[in-house]
mmCIF file of C-alpha atoms and ligand atoms in Angstrom:
data_model
loop_
_atom_site.group_PDB
_atom_site.id
_atom_site.type_symbol
_atom_site.label_atom_id
_atom_site.label_comp_id
_atom_site.label_asym_id
_atom_site.label_seq_id
_atom_site.Cartn_x
_atom_site.Cartn_y
_atom_site.Cartn_z
ATOM 1 C CA MET A 332 104.324 121.487 115.341
ATOM 2 C CA ILE A 333 103.136 117.967 113.782
ATOM 3 C CA LEU A 334 106.198 117.393 112.666
ATOM 4 C CA ASN A 335 107.938 117.594 116.335
ATOM 5 C CA ARG A 336 105.005 115.049 117.389
ATOM 6 C CA LEU A 337 105.033 112.604 114.752
ATOM 7 C CA LYS A 338 108.865 111.906 114.936
ATOM 8 C CA LYS A 339 108.495 111.749 118.997
ATOM 9 C CA ASN A 340 106.019 109.041 118.296
ATOM 10 C CA LEU A 341 108.134 107.022 115.451
ATOM 11 C CA LYS A 342 110.812 107.265 117.687
ATOM 12 C CA LYS A 343 109.160 105.733 120.696
ATOM 13 C CA THR A 344 107.198 103.257 118.687
ATOM 14 C CA LYS A 345 108.395 102.045 115.957
ATOM 15 C CA LEU A 346 111.474 99.835 117.292
ATOM 16 C CA VAL A 347 109.811 98.584 119.896
ATOM 17 C CA LEU A 348 107.035 97.218 117.211
ATOM 18 C CA ILE A 349 109.810 96.096 114.615
ATOM 19 C CA LYS A 350 111.717 94.188 117.452
ATOM 20 C CA GLU A 351 108.369 92.127 117.745
ATOM 21 C CA GLY A 352 108.103 91.622 113.833
ATOM 22 C CA THR A 353 105.260 93.889 113.510
ATOM 23 C CA GLU A 354 104.622 97.081 111.225
ATOM 24 C CA SER A 355 102.048 97.822 110.870
ATOM 25 C CA PHE A 356 100.519 100.965 113.762
ATOM 26 C CA ARG A 357 99.279 104.004 114.834
ATOM 27 C CA LEU A 358 101.954 106.732 114.265
ATOM 28 C CA TYR A 359 99.307 109.449 115.765
ATOM 29 C CA ASP A 360 96.124 109.162 117.314
ATOM 30 C CA GLN A 361 94.366 112.862 117.894
ATOM 31 C CA ASP A 362 97.220 114.092 120.113
ATOM 32 C CA ILE A 363 96.980 118.189 119.359
ATOM 33 C CA PRO A 364 93.120 119.269 119.312
ATOM 34 C CA GLU A 365 93.961 121.159 116.247
ATOM 35 C CA TYR A 366 95.878 118.236 113.932
ATOM 36 C CA PRO A 367 91.999 116.236 114.581
ATOM 37 C CA TYR A 368 93.422 112.932 112.212
ATOM 38 C CA VAL A 369 94.332 109.275 113.082
ATOM 39 C CA ILE A 370 97.746 107.941 111.199
ATOM 40 C CA ASP A 371 98.556 104.607 111.333
ATOM 41 C CA VAL A 372 101.474 103.105 109.431
ATOM 42 C CA TYR A 373 101.071 100.169 107.006
ATOM 43 C CA GLY A 374 105.343 98.630 106.047
ATOM 44 C CA GLU A 375 107.578 101.398 105.320
ATOM 45 C CA GLU A 376 106.244 102.411 102.379
ATOM 46 C CA HIS A 377 102.623 103.364 103.486
ATOM 47 C CA VAL A 378 100.168 105.681 105.581
ATOM 48 C CA ILE A 379 96.208 106.134 106.408
ATOM 49 C CA ILE A 380 95.144 109.203 107.510
ATOM 50 C CA TRP A 381 91.345 109.649 108.891
ATOM 51 C CA PRO A 382 90.560 112.772 109.204
ATOM 52 C CA ARG A 383 88.559 112.811 112.293
ATOM 53 C CA MET A 384 86.437 117.000 111.969
ATOM 54 C CA ASN A 385 83.241 117.657 112.779
ATOM 55 C CA SER A 386 82.046 120.936 110.752
ATOM 56 C CA LYS A 387 82.920 123.199 113.805
ATOM 57 C CA MET A 388 86.561 122.042 114.190
ATOM 58 C CA ASP A 389 86.630 121.698 110.131
ATOM 59 C CA GLU A 390 87.031 125.288 109.512
ATOM 60 C CA GLY A 391 90.590 126.929 108.736
ATOM 61 C CA LYS A 392 92.128 122.848 109.569
ATOM 62 C CA GLU A 393 93.230 122.952 105.369
ATOM 63 C CA ASP A 394 96.919 124.271 106.188
ATOM 64 C CA HIS A 395 96.785 121.656 109.316
ATOM 65 C CA PHE A 396 96.402 119.237 107.269
ATOM 66 C CA MET A 397 98.896 119.900 104.223
ATOM 67 C CA GLU A 398 101.633 120.958 106.796
ATOM 68 C CA THR A 399 100.693 117.109 108.466
ATOM 69 C CA LEU A 400 100.739 115.918 104.563
ATOM 70 C CA ASP A 401 104.379 117.569 104.093
ATOM 71 C CA ALA A 402 105.434 116.420 107.604
ATOM 72 C CA LEU A 403 103.981 112.779 106.877
ATOM 73 C CA VAL A 404 106.193 113.576 103.054
ATOM 74 C CA GLU A 405 109.151 114.622 105.292
ATOM 75 C CA LEU A 406 109.165 111.529 108.075
ATOM 76 C CA LEU A 407 108.672 108.742 106.403
ATOM 77 C CA ASN A 408 110.221 109.349 103.170
ATOM 78 C CA ILE A 409 107.163 108.375 101.198
ATOM 79 C CA PRO A 410 105.683 109.866 98.019
ATOM 80 C CA ARG A 411 102.697 111.791 98.893
ATOM 81 C CA SER A 412 100.585 109.521 96.602
ATOM 82 C CA HIS A 413 101.401 106.612 99.201
ATOM 83 C CA ILE A 414 99.583 108.683 101.968
ATOM 84 C CA HIS A 415 95.610 107.445 101.372
ATOM 85 C CA ILE A 416 92.990 109.649 102.905
ATOM 86 C CA LYS A 417 90.219 107.784 104.530
ATOM 87 C CA GLY A 418 86.576 108.974 105.668
ATOM 88 C CA ARG A 419 85.261 112.478 104.767
ATOM 89 C CA PHE A 420 85.434 115.645 105.132
ATOM 90 C CA LYS A 421 83.126 118.115 106.077
ATOM 91 C CA GLN A 422 85.191 121.271 104.704
ATOM 92 C CA LYS A 423 84.934 122.312 101.002
ATOM 93 C CA GLY A 424 88.161 123.148 100.697
ATOM 94 C CA LEU A 425 89.418 120.162 102.153
ATOM 95 C CA LYS A 426 87.154 117.310 99.708
ATOM 96 C CA GLN A 427 89.969 117.621 97.317
ATOM 97 C CA TYR A 428 91.903 115.293 99.241
ATOM 98 C CA GLU A 429 89.379 112.718 98.783
ATOM 99 C CA LYS A 430 89.840 108.995 96.959
ATOM 100 C CA ILE A 431 88.263 109.960 93.535
ATOM 101 C CA LYS A 432 88.016 106.539 91.990
ATOM 102 C CA LYS A 433 88.955 103.199 93.023
ATOM 103 C CA GLN A 434 92.229 101.423 92.841
ATOM 104 C CA LYS A 435 92.366 97.336 94.546
ATOM 105 C CA GLN A 436 96.000 98.882 95.513
ATOM 106 C CA THR A 437 97.172 96.049 98.399
ATOM 107 C CA ILE A 438 100.355 95.527 100.298
ATOM 108 C CA ILE A 439 101.228 92.317 102.170
ATOM 109 C CA ILE A 440 102.133 93.140 105.815
ATOM 110 C CA LYS A 441 104.123 91.585 108.933
ATOM 111 C CA GLU A 442 102.387 91.654 112.242
ATOM 112 C CA LEU A 443 103.938 89.439 115.238
ATOM 113 C CA GLY A 444 105.918 87.961 112.401
ATOM 114 C CA LEU A 445 102.647 86.759 110.410
ATOM 115 C CA ASN A 446 101.370 87.907 106.816
ATOM 116 C CA TYR A 447 98.396 89.789 106.249
ATOM 117 C CA LEU A 448 96.846 91.066 102.990
ATOM 118 C CA ILE A 449 95.956 94.413 103.244
ATOM 119 C CA ASN A 450 93.428 97.156 100.857
ATOM 120 C CA LEU A 451 95.120 100.224 100.944
ATOM 121 C CA THR A 452 92.309 102.126 98.981
ATOM 122 C CA ASP A 453 89.031 99.860 98.021
ATOM 123 C CA TYR A 454 87.530 100.060 101.656
ATOM 124 C CA LEU A 455 86.777 101.914 104.998
ATOM 125 C CA ASP A 456 88.865 99.222 106.734
ATOM 126 C CA THR A 457 92.374 98.208 105.094
ATOM 127 C CA GLY A 458 91.991 93.846 106.575
ATOM 128 C CA LEU A 459 93.539 94.418 110.105
ATOM 129 C CA PHE A 460 91.893 95.793 112.811
ATOM 130 C CA MET A 461 94.654 96.643 115.053
ATOM 131 C CA ASP A 462 93.525 97.773 117.717
ATOM 132 C CA HIS A 463 93.096 93.688 118.510
ATOM 133 C CA ARG A 464 97.103 93.280 117.853
ATOM 134 C CA PRO A 465 97.531 92.228 121.882
ATOM 135 C CA PHE A 466 95.038 89.642 121.905
ATOM 136 C CA ARG A 467 96.610 88.613 118.689
ATOM 137 C CA LYS A 468 100.076 88.290 120.825
ATOM 138 C CA LYS A 469 98.376 86.694 123.191
ATOM 139 C CA LEU A 470 97.127 83.845 120.804
ATOM 140 C CA THR A 471 100.823 83.408 119.185
ATOM 141 C CA LYS A 472 102.659 82.304 122.175
ATOM 142 C CA SER A 473 99.876 79.765 123.632
ATOM 143 C CA GLN A 474 99.857 76.150 123.414
ATOM 144 C CA GLY A 475 96.953 75.652 120.713
ATOM 145 C CA THR A 476 97.612 72.434 119.617
ATOM 146 C CA GLY A 477 94.669 70.201 119.464
ATOM 147 C CA LEU A 478 92.074 73.414 120.352
ATOM 148 C CA LYS A 479 89.408 74.270 118.440
ATOM 149 C CA LEU A 480 89.025 78.332 118.033
ATOM 150 C CA LEU A 481 85.403 79.749 117.068
ATOM 151 C CA ASN A 482 85.587 82.884 115.349
ATOM 152 C CA LEU A 483 82.245 84.833 114.811
ATOM 153 C CA PHE A 484 82.390 87.509 112.715
ATOM 154 C CA CYS A 485 85.637 86.853 111.109
ATOM 155 C CA TYR A 486 85.949 89.518 108.540
ATOM 156 C CA THR A 487 89.680 88.494 107.500
ATOM 157 C CA SER A 488 90.164 86.362 109.988
ATOM 158 C CA SER A 489 93.403 87.887 111.208
ATOM 159 C CA ILE A 490 92.623 85.843 115.116
ATOM 160 C CA SER A 491 92.670 82.902 113.934
ATOM 161 C CA VAL A 492 95.783 82.930 111.464
ATOM 162 C CA ALA A 493 97.394 83.970 114.892
ATOM 163 C CA ALA A 494 95.430 81.102 116.643
ATOM 164 C CA ALA A 495 96.642 79.018 113.273
ATOM 165 C CA SER A 496 100.256 80.098 114.044
ATOM 166 C CA ALA A 497 99.613 78.504 117.779
ATOM 167 C CA GLY A 498 97.634 75.237 116.556
ATOM 168 C CA TYR A 499 94.750 75.685 117.510
ATOM 169 C CA ILE A 500 92.081 74.363 114.324
ATOM 170 C CA THR A 501 89.968 77.126 113.353
ATOM 171 C CA THR A 502 85.925 77.843 112.641
ATOM 172 C CA ASN A 503 85.531 81.004 110.984
ATOM 173 C CA VAL A 504 81.741 82.299 110.305
ATOM 174 C CA ASP A 505 80.964 85.478 108.320
ATOM 175 C CA LEU A 506 78.364 87.306 106.048
ATOM 176 C CA SER A 507 81.150 87.776 103.073
ATOM 177 C CA ASN A 508 82.584 86.338 100.320
ATOM 178 C CA THR A 509 84.697 89.100 100.162
ATOM 179 C CA TYR A 510 85.981 88.347 103.355
ATOM 180 C CA LEU A 511 86.135 84.597 103.698
ATOM 181 C CA GLU A 512 87.868 84.420 100.155
ATOM 182 C CA TRP A 513 90.348 87.345 101.946
ATOM 183 C CA SER A 514 90.787 84.957 105.075
ATOM 184 C CA LYS A 515 91.576 81.937 103.081
ATOM 185 C CA GLU A 516 94.279 84.166 101.612
ATOM 186 C CA ASN A 517 95.764 85.129 104.655
ATOM 187 C CA PHE A 518 96.067 81.806 106.130
ATOM 188 C CA ARG A 519 97.809 81.465 102.489
ATOM 189 C CA LEU A 520 100.465 84.136 102.966
ATOM 190 C CA ASN A 521 101.487 82.018 106.116
ATOM 191 C CA GLU A 522 101.597 78.467 104.759
ATOM 192 C CA LEU A 523 98.859 77.421 106.900
ATOM 193 C CA SER A 524 97.168 74.348 105.127
ATOM 194 C CA ILE A 525 93.630 76.395 105.047
ATOM 195 C CA SER A 526 91.680 72.237 104.488
ATOM 196 C CA ASN A 527 92.105 72.111 108.192
ATOM 197 C CA HIS A 528 90.633 74.892 108.647
ATOM 198 C CA GLN A 529 86.307 75.867 107.731
ATOM 199 C CA PHE A 530 85.338 78.716 106.453
ATOM 200 C CA ILE A 531 81.058 79.540 106.896
ATOM 201 C CA LYS A 532 79.195 81.351 105.541
ATOM 202 C CA ASN A 533 76.433 82.314 107.144
ATOM 203 C CA SER A 534 75.219 84.992 109.681
ATOM 204 C CA ALA A 535 76.680 84.532 112.979
ATOM 205 C CA VAL A 536 73.176 84.720 114.735
ATOM 206 C CA THR A 537 71.701 81.997 112.414
ATOM 207 C CA TYR A 538 74.941 79.858 112.597
ATOM 208 C CA LEU A 539 75.050 79.543 116.771
ATOM 209 C CA GLN A 540 71.084 79.294 116.419
ATOM 210 C CA GLN A 541 71.841 75.867 114.304
ATOM 211 C CA GLU A 542 75.155 74.513 116.224
ATOM 212 C CA ILE A 543 74.327 75.109 119.898
ATOM 213 C CA THR A 544 72.878 71.385 119.477
ATOM 214 C CA SER A 545 75.457 70.116 118.123
ATOM 215 C CA ASP A 546 78.456 67.983 120.040
ATOM 216 C CA ASN A 547 81.079 69.963 118.514
ATOM 217 C CA LYS A 548 82.159 72.474 121.033
ATOM 218 C CA PHE A 549 85.087 75.396 121.399
ATOM 219 C CA ASP A 550 88.190 75.783 123.751
ATOM 220 C CA LEU A 551 87.950 79.239 122.696
ATOM 221 C CA ILE A 552 85.237 81.504 121.049
ATOM 222 C CA PHE A 553 86.123 85.256 119.630
ATOM 223 C CA LEU A 554 82.950 87.355 119.682
ATOM 224 C CA ASP A 555 83.380 90.306 117.813
ATOM 225 C CA PRO A 556 80.459 91.639 116.148
ATOM 226 C CA PRO A 557 79.570 94.862 114.485
ATOM 227 C CA THR A 558 77.994 97.551 115.824
ATOM 228 C CA PHE A 559 74.933 97.181 113.919
ATOM 229 C CA SER A 560 74.152 94.617 110.186
ATOM 230 C CA ASN A 561 71.913 94.592 108.281
ATOM 231 C CA SER A 562 71.556 92.592 104.937
ATOM 232 C CA LYS A 563 69.066 90.429 102.855
ATOM 233 C CA SER A 564 71.054 87.330 104.143
ATOM 234 C CA MET A 565 69.325 87.573 107.221
ATOM 235 C CA ASP A 566 66.502 86.891 109.124
ATOM 236 C CA LYS A 567 66.462 90.323 110.666
ATOM 237 C CA GLU A 568 68.915 93.018 111.853
ATOM 238 C CA PHE A 569 71.678 92.578 114.445
ATOM 239 C CA GLU A 570 72.480 95.301 117.201
ATOM 240 C CA VAL A 571 74.875 95.006 119.737
ATOM 241 C CA GLU A 572 73.196 96.232 122.302
ATOM 242 C CA GLN A 573 69.931 94.354 121.866
ATOM 243 C CA ASP A 574 71.531 91.417 120.916
ATOM 244 C CA HIS A 575 74.352 90.401 122.653
ATOM 245 C CA VAL A 576 72.609 88.526 125.251
ATOM 246 C CA GLN A 577 71.154 85.936 123.206
ATOM 247 C CA VAL A 578 74.451 85.542 120.987
ATOM 248 C CA ILE A 579 76.196 85.460 124.291
ATOM 249 C CA THR A 580 74.000 82.504 126.412
ATOM 250 C CA ASN A 581 74.449 80.180 122.680
ATOM 251 C CA CYS A 582 77.861 80.976 122.529
ATOM 252 C CA MET A 583 78.529 79.666 126.017
ATOM 253 C CA LEU A 584 76.207 76.981 125.351
ATOM 254 C CA LEU A 585 79.141 75.778 121.998
ATOM 255 C CA LEU A 586 81.812 76.318 125.127
ATOM 256 C CA LYS A 587 83.279 73.084 126.529
ATOM 257 C CA SER A 588 83.016 73.236 129.817
ATOM 258 C CA ASN A 589 86.568 74.951 130.488
ATOM 259 C CA GLY A 590 86.237 77.187 126.935
ATOM 260 C CA VAL A 591 86.556 80.831 127.325
ATOM 261 C CA LEU A 592 84.646 83.631 125.685
ATOM 262 C CA TYR A 593 86.266 86.763 124.346
ATOM 263 C CA PHE A 594 83.679 89.538 123.500
ATOM 264 C CA SER A 595 84.773 92.098 121.807
ATOM 265 C CA ASN A 596 82.445 95.591 119.934
ATOM 266 C CA ASN A 597 83.447 98.682 119.345
ATOM 267 C CA LYS A 598 80.190 100.953 120.253
ATOM 268 C CA LYS A 599 81.095 103.882 122.606
ATOM 269 C CA SER A 600 77.909 103.676 124.870
ATOM 270 C CA PHE A 601 78.337 99.818 124.973
ATOM 271 C CA LYS A 602 76.906 98.334 128.325
ATOM 272 C CA LEU A 603 76.968 94.968 129.229
ATOM 273 C CA ALA A 604 73.671 93.036 130.541
ATOM 274 C CA SER A 605 73.532 92.823 134.253
ATOM 275 C CA ASP A 606 71.534 89.256 134.181
ATOM 276 C CA LEU A 607 74.597 88.658 131.685
ATOM 277 C CA LYS A 608 77.424 89.078 135.213
ATOM 278 C CA GLU A 609 75.643 86.928 137.610
ATOM 279 C CA LYS A 610 75.141 83.561 134.785
ATOM 280 C CA TYR A 611 78.856 83.519 134.008
ATOM 281 C CA GLN A 612 82.516 84.576 135.449
ATOM 282 C CA ILE A 613 82.794 88.273 133.486
ATOM 283 C CA LYS A 614 86.292 89.945 133.509
ATOM 284 C CA ASP A 615 86.779 94.034 131.740
ATOM 285 C CA ILE A 616 90.168 92.801 129.874
ATOM 286 C CA SER A 617 89.078 96.139 127.523
ATOM 287 C CA TYR A 618 92.320 98.023 129.004
ATOM 288 C CA GLN A 619 95.183 96.089 128.897
ATOM 289 C CA SER A 620 94.148 94.112 125.766
ATOM 290 C CA ILE A 621 94.191 98.383 123.736
ATOM 291 C CA PRO A 622 98.022 98.511 121.840
ATOM 292 C CA LYS A 623 100.394 101.110 123.563
ATOM 293 C CA ASP A 624 99.944 103.261 120.188
ATOM 294 C CA PHE A 625 96.405 103.624 121.189
ATOM 295 C CA ARG A 626 95.971 106.877 122.977
ATOM 296 C CA ASP A 627 92.209 106.069 122.061
ATOM 297 C CA LYS A 628 92.031 103.265 125.923
ATOM 298 C CA LYS A 629 88.102 103.478 124.588
ATOM 299 C CA ILE A 630 88.937 102.207 120.957
ATOM 300 C CA HIS A 631 86.706 99.090 121.884
ATOM 301 C CA GLN A 632 85.498 96.900 125.062
ATOM 302 C CA PHE A 633 86.371 93.415 125.395
ATOM 303 C CA TYR A 634 85.435 90.568 128.021
ATOM 304 C CA GLU A 635 87.253 87.926 129.337
ATOM 305 C CA ILE A 636 83.398 84.983 129.636
ATOM 306 C CA ARG A 637 83.874 81.873 131.587
ATOM 307 C CA LYS A 638 80.820 79.092 132.910
ATOM 308 C CA ILE A 639 80.767 79.193 136.502
ATOM 309 C CA LEU A 640 81.613 75.696 137.730
HETATM 310 C C1 SAM B 1154 84.271 91.883 112.412
HETATM 311 S S1 SAM B 1154 82.902 93.067 112.116
HETATM 312 C C2 SAM B 1154 83.524 94.434 112.548
HETATM 313 C C3 SAM B 1154 84.482 94.251 113.376
HETATM 314 C C4 SAM B 1154 84.934 95.676 114.819
HETATM 315 N N1 SAM B 1154 84.320 95.443 115.698
HETATM 316 C C5 SAM B 1154 84.000 96.602 113.702
HETATM 317 O O1 SAM B 1154 83.021 96.960 114.961
HETATM 318 O O2 SAM B 1154 84.387 97.861 112.927
HETATM 319 C C6 SAM B 1154 83.004 93.085 110.604
HETATM 320 C C7 SAM B 1154 82.900 92.229 110.018
HETATM 321 O O3 SAM B 1154 81.419 91.145 110.937
HETATM 322 C C8 SAM B 1154 80.081 90.040 109.327
HETATM 323 N N2 SAM B 1154 79.134 90.138 109.599
HETATM 324 C C9 SAM B 1154 78.177 91.666 109.199
HETATM 325 N N3 SAM B 1154 76.942 91.182 109.865
HETATM 326 C C10 SAM B 1154 77.294 89.385 110.165
HETATM 327 C C11 SAM B 1154 76.309 88.518 110.600
HETATM 328 N N4 SAM B 1154 75.429 88.929 110.739
HETATM 329 N N5 SAM B 1154 76.862 87.094 110.533
HETATM 330 C C12 SAM B 1154 78.245 87.162 109.829
HETATM 331 N N6 SAM B 1154 79.247 88.221 109.930
HETATM 332 C C13 SAM B 1154 78.613 89.450 109.769
HETATM 333 C C14 SAM B 1154 81.296 91.840 108.134
HETATM 334 O O4 SAM B 1154 80.779 90.649 106.517
HETATM 335 C C15 SAM B 1154 82.449 91.575 108.352
HETATM 336 O O5 SAM B 1154 83.639 90.907 107.964
#
């Protein structure tokens, strides 16, 4: 049953994406309720499977899970060891499939003709949030020469790589040295000189507070915070719903008069504060910003925010 669905999805998705130079995509997104997984393909060789089961649904799903692994091996002609399982199973019988030790298995994959370093084994996320592929596509096709992009909570800076390939000069802010180093590697992999771009280790919230009075203004800001964040190096914890008004207000002060802020987040229940809607010109671009290979059209909320001139 699952094999046929995977075949159908592969046929529908792969050819379209290969033509645009993309080799990572969502093959399966909980299409069949009895097979509650998300399956992502990374290049010709690797697959990540995310079980999305709760304890009730878990029961009796062991056979389905093994059937899915077999189907992936057959369909993609890859060894079982190239199917990487993320997340946690609630059912005992399935726990044997969970990752036992760290393995630092990395590959380079192409998206829209650009190279990205992917870590298949050591973190919950791989280094590339595929749900923002359409936004990266928009950036690669834009004319960015002479324009400045600020990427807050930049993670591995895939958005900045796409922008830099179109000529943007980027400033990338993240709390984590690991992700800033990974960002630089992504730039190098695309022969984009890192000396033209900035990589700043700071809390995005503190960076904004420090910079709002500066004359350094941006044409574009990409703000993609986690739902929640807490770290010793932060004055206080960050929660997207509670803190988005302050952060967006500060971003708007850092924009040029015709600049655009792109604000995204993954909190399912997130509601944009209504006073922001009165102060700025805000367009909800969530639906159009989600890739065709994602069935979950609520994977993120995405807003385009401009000053009212
Ligand atoms: C891009 S966000 C998460 C994006 C995605 N919307 C999600 O919810 O999974 C993850 C990044 O934010 C960084 N981060 C977390 N709190 C931060 C903070 N206060 N300032 C700057 N970066 C932060 C993390 O180090 C990580 O690289």
